[in-house]
PDB file of C-alpha atoms in Angstrom:
ATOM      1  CA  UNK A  68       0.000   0.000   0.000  1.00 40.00           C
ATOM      2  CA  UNK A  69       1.512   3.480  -0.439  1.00 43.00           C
ATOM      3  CA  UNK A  70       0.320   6.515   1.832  1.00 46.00           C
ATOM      4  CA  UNK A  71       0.887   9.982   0.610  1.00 46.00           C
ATOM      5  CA  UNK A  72       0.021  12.853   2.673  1.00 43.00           C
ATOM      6  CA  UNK A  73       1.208  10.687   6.204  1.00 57.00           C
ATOM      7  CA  UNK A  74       1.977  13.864   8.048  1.00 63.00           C
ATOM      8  CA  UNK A  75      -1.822  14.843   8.092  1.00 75.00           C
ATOM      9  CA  UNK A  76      -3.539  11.655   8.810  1.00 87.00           C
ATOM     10  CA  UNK A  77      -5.682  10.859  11.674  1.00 88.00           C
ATOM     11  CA  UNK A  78      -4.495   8.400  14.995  1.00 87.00           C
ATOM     12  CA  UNK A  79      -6.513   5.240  13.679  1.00 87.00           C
ATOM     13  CA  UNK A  80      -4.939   5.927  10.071  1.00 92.00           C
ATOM     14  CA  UNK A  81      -3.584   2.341  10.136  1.00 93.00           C
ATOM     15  CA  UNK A  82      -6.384   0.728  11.182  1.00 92.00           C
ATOM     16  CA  UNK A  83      -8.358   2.403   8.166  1.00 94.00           C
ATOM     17  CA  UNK A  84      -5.460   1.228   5.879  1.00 96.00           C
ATOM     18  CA  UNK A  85      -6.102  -2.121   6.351  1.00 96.00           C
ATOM     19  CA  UNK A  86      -9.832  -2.963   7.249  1.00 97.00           C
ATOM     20  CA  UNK A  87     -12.273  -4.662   5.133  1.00 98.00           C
ATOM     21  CA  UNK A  88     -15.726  -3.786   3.784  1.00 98.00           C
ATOM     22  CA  UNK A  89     -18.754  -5.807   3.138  1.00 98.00           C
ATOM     23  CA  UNK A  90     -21.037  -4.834   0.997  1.00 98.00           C
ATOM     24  CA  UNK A  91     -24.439  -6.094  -0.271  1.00 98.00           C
ATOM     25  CA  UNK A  92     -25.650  -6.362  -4.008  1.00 95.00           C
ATOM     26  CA  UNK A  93     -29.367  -7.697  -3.665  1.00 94.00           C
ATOM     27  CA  UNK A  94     -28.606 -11.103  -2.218  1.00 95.00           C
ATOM     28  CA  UNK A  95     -25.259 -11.167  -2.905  1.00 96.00           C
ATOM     29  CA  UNK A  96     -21.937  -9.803  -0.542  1.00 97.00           C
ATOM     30  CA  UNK A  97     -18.974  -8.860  -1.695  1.00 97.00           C
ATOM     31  CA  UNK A  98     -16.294  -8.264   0.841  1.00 98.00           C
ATOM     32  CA  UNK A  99     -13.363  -6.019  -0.473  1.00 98.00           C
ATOM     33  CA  UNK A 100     -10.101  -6.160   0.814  1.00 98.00           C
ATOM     34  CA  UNK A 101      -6.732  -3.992   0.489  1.00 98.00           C
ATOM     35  CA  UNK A 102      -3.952  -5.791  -1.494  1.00 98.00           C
ATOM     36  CA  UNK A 103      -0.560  -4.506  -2.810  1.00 98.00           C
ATOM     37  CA  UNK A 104      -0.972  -1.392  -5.224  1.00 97.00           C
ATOM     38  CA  UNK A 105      -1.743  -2.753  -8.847  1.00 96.00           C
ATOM     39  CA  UNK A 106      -3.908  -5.939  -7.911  1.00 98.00           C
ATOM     40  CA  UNK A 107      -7.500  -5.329  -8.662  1.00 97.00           C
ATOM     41  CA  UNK A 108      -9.612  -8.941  -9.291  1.00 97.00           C
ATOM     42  CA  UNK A 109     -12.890 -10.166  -8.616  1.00 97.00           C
ATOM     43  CA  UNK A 110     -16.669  -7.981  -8.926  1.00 95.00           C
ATOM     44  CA  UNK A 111     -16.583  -4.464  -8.987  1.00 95.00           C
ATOM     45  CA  UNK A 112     -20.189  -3.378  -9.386  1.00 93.00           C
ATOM     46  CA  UNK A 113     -20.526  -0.754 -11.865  1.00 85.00           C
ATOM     47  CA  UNK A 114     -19.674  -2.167 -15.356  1.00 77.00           C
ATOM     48  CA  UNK A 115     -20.354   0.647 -17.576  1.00 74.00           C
ATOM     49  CA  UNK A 116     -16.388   1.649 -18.265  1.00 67.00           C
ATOM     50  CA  UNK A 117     -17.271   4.996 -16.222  1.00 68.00           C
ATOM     51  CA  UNK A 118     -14.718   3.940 -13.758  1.00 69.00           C
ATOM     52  CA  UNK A 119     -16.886   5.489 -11.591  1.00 91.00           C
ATOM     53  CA  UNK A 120     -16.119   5.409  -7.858  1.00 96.00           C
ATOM     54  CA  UNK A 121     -17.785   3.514  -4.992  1.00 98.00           C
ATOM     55  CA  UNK A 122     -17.744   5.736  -1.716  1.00 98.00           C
ATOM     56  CA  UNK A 123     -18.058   4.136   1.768  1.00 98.00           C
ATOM     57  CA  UNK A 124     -18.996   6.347   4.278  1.00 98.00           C
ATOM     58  CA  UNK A 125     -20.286   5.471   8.056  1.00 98.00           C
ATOM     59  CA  UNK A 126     -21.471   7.897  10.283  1.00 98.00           C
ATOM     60  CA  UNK A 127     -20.380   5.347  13.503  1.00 97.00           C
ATOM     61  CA  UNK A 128     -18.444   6.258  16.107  1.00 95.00           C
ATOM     62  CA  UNK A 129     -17.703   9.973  14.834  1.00 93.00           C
ATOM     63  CA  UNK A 130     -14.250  11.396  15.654  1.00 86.00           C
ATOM     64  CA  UNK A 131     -12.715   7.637  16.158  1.00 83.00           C
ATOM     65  CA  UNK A 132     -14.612   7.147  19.743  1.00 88.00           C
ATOM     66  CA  UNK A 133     -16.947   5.044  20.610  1.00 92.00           C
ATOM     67  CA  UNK A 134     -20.522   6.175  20.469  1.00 95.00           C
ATOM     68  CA  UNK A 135     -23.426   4.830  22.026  1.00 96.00           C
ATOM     69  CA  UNK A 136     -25.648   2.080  19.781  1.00 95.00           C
ATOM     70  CA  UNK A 137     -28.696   4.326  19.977  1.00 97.00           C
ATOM     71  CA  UNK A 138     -26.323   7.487  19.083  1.00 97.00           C
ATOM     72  CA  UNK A 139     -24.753   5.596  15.893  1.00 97.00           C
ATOM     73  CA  UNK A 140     -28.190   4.224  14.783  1.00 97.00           C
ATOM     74  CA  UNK A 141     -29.488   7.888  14.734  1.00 97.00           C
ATOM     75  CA  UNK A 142     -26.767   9.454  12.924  1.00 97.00           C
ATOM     76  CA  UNK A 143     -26.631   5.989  10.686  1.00 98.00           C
ATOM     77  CA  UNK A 144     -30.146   6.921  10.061  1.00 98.00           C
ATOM     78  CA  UNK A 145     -29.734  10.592   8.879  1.00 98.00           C
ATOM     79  CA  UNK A 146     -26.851   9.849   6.644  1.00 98.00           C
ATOM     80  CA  UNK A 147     -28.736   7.676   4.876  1.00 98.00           C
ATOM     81  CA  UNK A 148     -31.646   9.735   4.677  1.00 98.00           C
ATOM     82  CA  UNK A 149     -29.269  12.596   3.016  1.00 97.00           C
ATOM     83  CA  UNK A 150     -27.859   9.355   0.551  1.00 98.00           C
ATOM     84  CA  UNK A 151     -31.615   8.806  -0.410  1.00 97.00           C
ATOM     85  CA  UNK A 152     -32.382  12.932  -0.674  1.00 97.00           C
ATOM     86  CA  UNK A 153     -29.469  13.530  -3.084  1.00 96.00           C
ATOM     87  CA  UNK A 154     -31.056  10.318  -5.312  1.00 95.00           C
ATOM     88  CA  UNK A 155     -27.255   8.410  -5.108  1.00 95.00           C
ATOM     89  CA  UNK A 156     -26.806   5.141  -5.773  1.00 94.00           C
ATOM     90  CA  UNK A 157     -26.556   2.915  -2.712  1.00 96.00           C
ATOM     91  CA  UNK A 158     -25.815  -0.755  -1.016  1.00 97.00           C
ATOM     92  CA  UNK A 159     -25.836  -1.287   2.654  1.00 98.00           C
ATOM     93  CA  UNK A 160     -21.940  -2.107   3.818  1.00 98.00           C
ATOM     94  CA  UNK A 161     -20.100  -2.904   6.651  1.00 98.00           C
ATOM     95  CA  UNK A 162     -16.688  -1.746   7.347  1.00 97.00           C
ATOM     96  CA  UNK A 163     -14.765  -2.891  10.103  1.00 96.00           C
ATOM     97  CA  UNK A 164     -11.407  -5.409  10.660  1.00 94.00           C
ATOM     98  CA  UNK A 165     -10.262  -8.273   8.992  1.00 92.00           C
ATOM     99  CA  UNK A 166     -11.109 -10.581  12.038  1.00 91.00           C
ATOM    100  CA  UNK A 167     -14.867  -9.139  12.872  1.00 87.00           C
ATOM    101  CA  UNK A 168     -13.930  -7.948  16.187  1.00 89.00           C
ATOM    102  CA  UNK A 169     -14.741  -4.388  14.817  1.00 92.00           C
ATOM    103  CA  UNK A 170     -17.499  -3.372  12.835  1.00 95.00           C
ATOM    104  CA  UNK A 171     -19.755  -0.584  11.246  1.00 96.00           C
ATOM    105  CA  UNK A 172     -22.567   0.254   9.582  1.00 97.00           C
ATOM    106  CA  UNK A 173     -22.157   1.755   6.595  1.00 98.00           C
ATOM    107  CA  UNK A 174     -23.412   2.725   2.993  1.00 98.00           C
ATOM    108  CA  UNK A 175     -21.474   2.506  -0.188  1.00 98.00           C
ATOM    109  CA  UNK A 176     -22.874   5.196  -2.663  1.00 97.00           C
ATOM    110  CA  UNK A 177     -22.176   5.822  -6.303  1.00 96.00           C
ATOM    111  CA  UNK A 178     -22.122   9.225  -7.362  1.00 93.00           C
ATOM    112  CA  UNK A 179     -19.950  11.345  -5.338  1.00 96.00           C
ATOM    113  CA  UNK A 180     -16.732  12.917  -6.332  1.00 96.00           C
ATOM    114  CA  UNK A 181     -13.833  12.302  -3.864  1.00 98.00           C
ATOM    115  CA  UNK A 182     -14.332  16.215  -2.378  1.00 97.00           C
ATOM    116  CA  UNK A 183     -18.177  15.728  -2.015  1.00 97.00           C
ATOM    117  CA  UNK A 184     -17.279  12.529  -0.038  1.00 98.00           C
ATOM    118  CA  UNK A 185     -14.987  13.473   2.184  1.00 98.00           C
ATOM    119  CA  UNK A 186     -17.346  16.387   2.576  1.00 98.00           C
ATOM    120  CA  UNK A 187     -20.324  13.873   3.662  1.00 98.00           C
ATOM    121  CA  UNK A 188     -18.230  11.929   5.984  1.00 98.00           C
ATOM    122  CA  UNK A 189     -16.750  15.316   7.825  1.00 97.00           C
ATOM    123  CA  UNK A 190     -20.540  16.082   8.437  1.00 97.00           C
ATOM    124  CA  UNK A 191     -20.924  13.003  10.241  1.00 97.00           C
ATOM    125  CA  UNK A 192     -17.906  13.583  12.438  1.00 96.00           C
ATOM    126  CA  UNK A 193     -15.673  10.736  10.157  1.00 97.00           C
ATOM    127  CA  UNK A 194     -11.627  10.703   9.867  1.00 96.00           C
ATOM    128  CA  UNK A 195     -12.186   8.964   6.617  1.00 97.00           C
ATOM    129  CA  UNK A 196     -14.108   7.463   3.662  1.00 98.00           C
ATOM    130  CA  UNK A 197     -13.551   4.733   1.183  1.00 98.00           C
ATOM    131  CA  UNK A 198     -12.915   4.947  -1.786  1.00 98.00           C
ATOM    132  CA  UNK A 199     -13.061   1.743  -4.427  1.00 98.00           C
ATOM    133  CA  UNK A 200     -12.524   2.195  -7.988  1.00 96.00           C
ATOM    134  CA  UNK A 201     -12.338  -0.390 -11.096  1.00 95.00           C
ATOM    135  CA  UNK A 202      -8.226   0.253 -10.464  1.00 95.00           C
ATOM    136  CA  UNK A 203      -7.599   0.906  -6.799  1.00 97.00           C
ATOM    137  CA  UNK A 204      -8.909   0.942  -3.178  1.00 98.00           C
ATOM    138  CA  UNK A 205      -8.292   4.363  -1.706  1.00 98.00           C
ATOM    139  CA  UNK A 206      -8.309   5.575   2.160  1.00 98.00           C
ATOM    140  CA  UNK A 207      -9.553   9.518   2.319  1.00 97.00           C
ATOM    141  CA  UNK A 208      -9.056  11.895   5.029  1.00 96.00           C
ATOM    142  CA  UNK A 209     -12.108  13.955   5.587  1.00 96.00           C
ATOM    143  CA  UNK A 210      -9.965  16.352   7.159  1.00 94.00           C
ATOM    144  CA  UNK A 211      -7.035  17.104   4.868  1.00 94.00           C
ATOM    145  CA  UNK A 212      -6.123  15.640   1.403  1.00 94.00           C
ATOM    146  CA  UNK A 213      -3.779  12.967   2.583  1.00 95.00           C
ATOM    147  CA  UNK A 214      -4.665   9.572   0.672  1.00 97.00           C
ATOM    148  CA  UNK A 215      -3.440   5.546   1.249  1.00 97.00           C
ATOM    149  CA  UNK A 216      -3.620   4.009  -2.115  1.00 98.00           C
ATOM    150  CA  UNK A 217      -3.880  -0.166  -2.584  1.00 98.00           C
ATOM    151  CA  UNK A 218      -4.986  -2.531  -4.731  1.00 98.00           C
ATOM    152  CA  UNK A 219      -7.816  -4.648  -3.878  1.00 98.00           C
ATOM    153  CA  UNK A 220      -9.512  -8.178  -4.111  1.00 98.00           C
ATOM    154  CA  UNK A 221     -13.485  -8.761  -3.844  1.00 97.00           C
ATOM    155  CA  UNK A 222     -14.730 -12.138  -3.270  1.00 93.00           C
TER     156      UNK A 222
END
């Protein structure tokens, strides 16, 4: 993976770097994981050679701590009522670590440019957003412009 921007990165930056995402297609899951920069196999859902970008944004846990399970379902609540007011794309996702022992709601949305994402996520109090595109998985600030840039495998 390479980092760029390092100096302005929040505390859980490495933790962001490496978790994983679920996200569900209808019936189907796809989990995406970081790999080394360059790899890029298995689904990626839009197939229309946009190369348009998947965003995952939560609004859990805001600022890194630990919020209460009525206080994340509220805010998880609004931000998806503002994904369903702007008419974006959406799947329901998870994002969390490799092993499960961390997890969060979350929504992957099509639509957004990088800016309006980060944008979205600083609303709801988030050191960073996904983003997952047909050539790399990419780890946004919402804060500054700093950026982790991998590869990725969905299965």
């Amino acid at each position: 993976m390479h980092a760029t921007g390092a100096p302005g990165t929040p505390r859980n930056w490495d933790l962001y770097r490496t978790a994983v995402v679920d996200i569900r297609f209808g019936k189907r899951t796809v989990r995406v994981e970081p790999r080394p920069r360059g790899t890029a196999e298995g689904f990626f859902p839009v197939t229309d050679g946009s190369g348009t970008t998947v965003h995952v944004i939560t609004a859990w846990n805001p600022r890194g701590r630990t919020a209460s399970d009525d206080a994340n379902a509220r805010d998880q609540r609004l931000l998806l009522e503002e994904v369903r007011h702007r008419g974006l794309t959406s799947w329901p996702a998870v994002g969390g670590d490799v092993c499960g022992t961390h997890r969060e709601e979350s929504v992957a949305v099509v639509g957004l440019s990088d800016a309006a994402a980060r944008a979205l996520g600083r609303r709801f109090g988030q050191d960073a957003v996904f983003a997952w595109t047909p050539g790399a998985w990419r780890v946004l600030t919402c804060d500054t412009d700093a950026v982790a840039v991998s590869g990725w495998v969905s299965a």
